[in-house]
Amino acid sequence: MDMKQKLEALHEEARKKIMESGNLDKLNEVRVAYLGKKGELTAILKSMKDVAPEDRPKVGQLVNETRSRIEGLLENHKKALADAKREAQLKAEVIDVTLPAKKARIGHRHPNTIALEEVERIFVGMGYEVVEGPEVEYQDYNFTKLNIPEDHPARDEQDTFFINKEICLRSQTSPVQARTMEQGKLPIRMIAPGRVFRSDEVDATHSPSFHQIEGLVIDKNITFADLKGTLEEFAKELFGPETKTKFRPHHFPFTEPSAEVDVSCFKCGGKGCRFCKGSGWIEILGCGMVHPNVLRMCGIDPEEYTGFAFGVGLERIALLKYEIDDMRLLYENDIRFLNQF
Ligand code: DAH
């Protein structure tokens, strides 16, 4: 077999192996086998010394031609492999641009939060400060400084979670009154929203943890008229300008006199409906003039200063405003319910 045939056969063999290479590694193996230092074509080049000197240029040219033909085949096949790979990738990652886009679901405020922000907006508008107090509280603040002495039945009335003899989970936001007064900065105009705890069974109107908003005003010459005017204004802002307010005498240990406040039913306008249980009125809060004992215990001279206080249940406001008939809905975090607000 002369050299030309030999190179032709080698080229053909290499071509087959190249075409059979299914990936770049295989292809590289073929390159090394034919063009590498110990490759077949290199071996032929090395055997040139056996070729007659006059034939060498001719044979050299043939070898070089074969080499570049094989290189060309390698190059083409490499490109074909890369193209095929890209093609497969594009097919696998195909995006249907006609599909409707997925909407980013943005959360929103909980009905409790909406109601709280509404109450805060109203009082801040009247010049009140928003303050906070601890949820784990000394019994001293939760009871004693609010004129509820030890052994007073009111301590049992608000079924309290006790941590030890001195500490409990606050059963009301009223202790923030005492904490604020003790700081000694007068006059005071504050509301204190926050979580409170009572060992109540869960039902449509009770939960062991709920929220209150406490209010406190202390200044010279504050009278019951200021209390009435303030809460009437609050009710109108919250439930609409037609809202009427009714003060019913009541008892709280930390206020004297004390009252509970009803608002005219905003659903039926006072005629009586299912919502107000036929009475035309809905109870919304407790209030009164701060008891002189409380002022004294908190370092304020009741001869010089007077004040009023009130306590609103936040959930109650949210339930009324949004006409929700079961308090448990506020805590279950069912997205189908929460999405409605
Ligand atoms: N702390 C009372 C409660 O939890 C609510 C209350 C009533 C607060 C009268 C007050 C008030 O500040 O003056 O039932």
mmCIF file with all atom_site columns, C-alpha atoms and ligand atoms in Angstrom, residues 158 171-174 177 198 210 212-215 252 254-255 258-259 285-289 308-312, ligand 1:
data_model
loop_
_atom_site.group_PDB
_atom_site.id
_atom_site.type_symbol
_atom_site.label_atom_id
_atom_site.label_alt_id
_atom_site.label_comp_id
_atom_site.label_asym_id
_atom_site.label_entity_id
_atom_site.label_seq_id
_atom_site.pdbx_PDB_ins_code
_atom_site.Cartn_x
_atom_site.Cartn_y
_atom_site.Cartn_z
_atom_site.occupancy
_atom_site.B_iso_or_equiv
_atom_site.pdbx_formal_charge
_atom_site.auth_seq_id
_atom_site.auth_comp_id
_atom_site.auth_asym_id
_atom_site.auth_atom_id
_atom_site.pdbx_PDB_model_num
ATOM   1  C CA . GLN A 1 158 ? -60.267 39.273 85.570 1.00 0.00 ? 158 GLN A CA 1
ATOM   2  C CA . SER A 1 171 ? -55.077 41.403 82.367 1.00 0.00 ? 171 SER A CA 1
ATOM   3  C CA . GLN A 1 172 ? -55.697 44.952 81.128 1.00 0.00 ? 172 GLN A CA 1
ATOM   4  C CA . THR A 1 173 ? -53.760 47.862 79.596 1.00 0.00 ? 173 THR A CA 1
ATOM   5  C CA . SER A 1 174 ? -54.621 50.033 82.618 1.00 0.00 ? 174 SER A CA 1
ATOM   6  C CA . GLN A 1 177 ? -51.671 54.498 83.220 1.00 0.00 ? 177 GLN A CA 1
ATOM   7  C CA . ARG A 1 198 ? -57.089 36.389 80.728 1.00 0.00 ? 198 ARG A CA 1
ATOM   8  C CA . PHE A 1 210 ? -56.823 39.943 73.085 1.00 0.00 ? 210 PHE A CA 1
ATOM   9  C CA . GLN A 1 212 ? -57.120 46.819 74.556 1.00 0.00 ? 212 GLN A CA 1
ATOM   10 C CA . ILE A 1 213 ? -56.479 50.485 74.074 1.00 0.00 ? 213 ILE A CA 1
ATOM   11 C CA . GLU A 1 214 ? -56.110 52.453 77.269 1.00 0.00 ? 214 GLU A CA 1
ATOM   12 C CA . GLY A 1 215 ? -56.557 56.199 77.352 1.00 0.00 ? 215 GLY A CA 1
ATOM   13 C CA . PHE A 1 252 ? -64.352 50.387 88.133 1.00 0.00 ? 252 PHE A CA 1
ATOM   14 C CA . PHE A 1 254 ? -59.577 52.940 89.417 1.00 0.00 ? 254 PHE A CA 1
ATOM   15 C CA . THR A 1 255 ? -62.169 55.560 88.426 1.00 0.00 ? 255 THR A CA 1
ATOM   16 C CA . SER A 1 258 ? -67.189 55.415 86.368 1.00 0.00 ? 258 SER A CA 1
ATOM   17 C CA . ALA A 1 259 ? -69.300 54.729 83.315 1.00 0.00 ? 259 ALA A CA 1
ATOM   18 C CA . LEU A 1 285 ? -65.888 50.937 76.384 1.00 0.00 ? 285 LEU A CA 1
ATOM   19 C CA . GLY A 1 286 ? -65.413 51.634 80.075 1.00 0.00 ? 286 GLY A CA 1
ATOM   20 C CA . CYS A 1 287 ? -64.279 54.982 81.460 1.00 0.00 ? 287 CYS A CA 1
ATOM   21 C CA . GLY A 1 288 ? -64.317 57.382 84.375 1.00 0.00 ? 288 GLY A CA 1
ATOM   22 C CA . MET A 1 289 ? -62.547 60.096 86.335 1.00 0.00 ? 289 MET A CA 1
ATOM   23 C CA . PHE A 1 308 ? -60.053 60.797 83.033 1.00 0.00 ? 308 PHE A CA 1
ATOM   24 C CA . ALA A 1 309 ? -59.310 57.344 81.705 1.00 0.00 ? 309 ALA A CA 1
ATOM   25 C CA . PHE A 1 310 ? -60.918 54.853 79.393 1.00 0.00 ? 310 PHE A CA 1
ATOM   26 C CA . GLY A 1 311 ? -60.369 51.330 78.119 1.00 0.00 ? 311 GLY A CA 1
ATOM   27 C CA . VAL A 1 312 ? -61.538 50.020 74.739 1.00 0.00 ? 312 VAL A CA 1
HETATM 28 N N1 . DAH B 2 .   ? -59.416 48.014 82.433 1.00 0.00 ? 1   DAH B N1 1
HETATM 29 C C1 . DAH B 2 .   ? -60.847 47.873 82.237 1.00 0.00 ? 1   DAH B C1 1
HETATM 30 C C2 . DAH B 2 .   ? -61.126 46.438 81.795 1.00 0.00 ? 1   DAH B C2 1
HETATM 31 O O1 . DAH B 2 .   ? -60.253 45.756 81.377 1.00 0.00 ? 1   DAH B O1 1
HETATM 32 C C3 . DAH B 2 .   ? -61.330 48.824 81.179 1.00 0.00 ? 1   DAH B C3 1
HETATM 33 C C4 . DAH B 2 .   ? -61.338 50.229 81.703 1.00 0.00 ? 1   DAH B C4 1
HETATM 34 C C5 . DAH B 2 .   ? -62.450 50.736 82.319 1.00 0.00 ? 1   DAH B C5 1
HETATM 35 C C6 . DAH B 2 .   ? -60.214 51.025 81.581 1.00 0.00 ? 1   DAH B C6 1
HETATM 36 C C7 . DAH B 2 .   ? -62.466 52.029 82.820 1.00 0.00 ? 1   DAH B C7 1
HETATM 37 C C8 . DAH B 2 .   ? -60.216 52.307 82.075 1.00 0.00 ? 1   DAH B C8 1
HETATM 38 C C9 . DAH B 2 .   ? -61.355 52.806 82.688 1.00 0.00 ? 1   DAH B C9 1
HETATM 39 O O2 . DAH B 2 .   ? -59.169 53.118 81.995 1.00 0.00 ? 1   DAH B O2 1
HETATM 40 O O3 . DAH B 2 .   ? -61.372 54.081 83.182 1.00 0.00 ? 1   DAH B O3 1
HETATM 41 O O4 . DAH B 2 .   ? -62.251 46.011 81.906 1.00 0.00 ? 1   DAH B O4 1
#
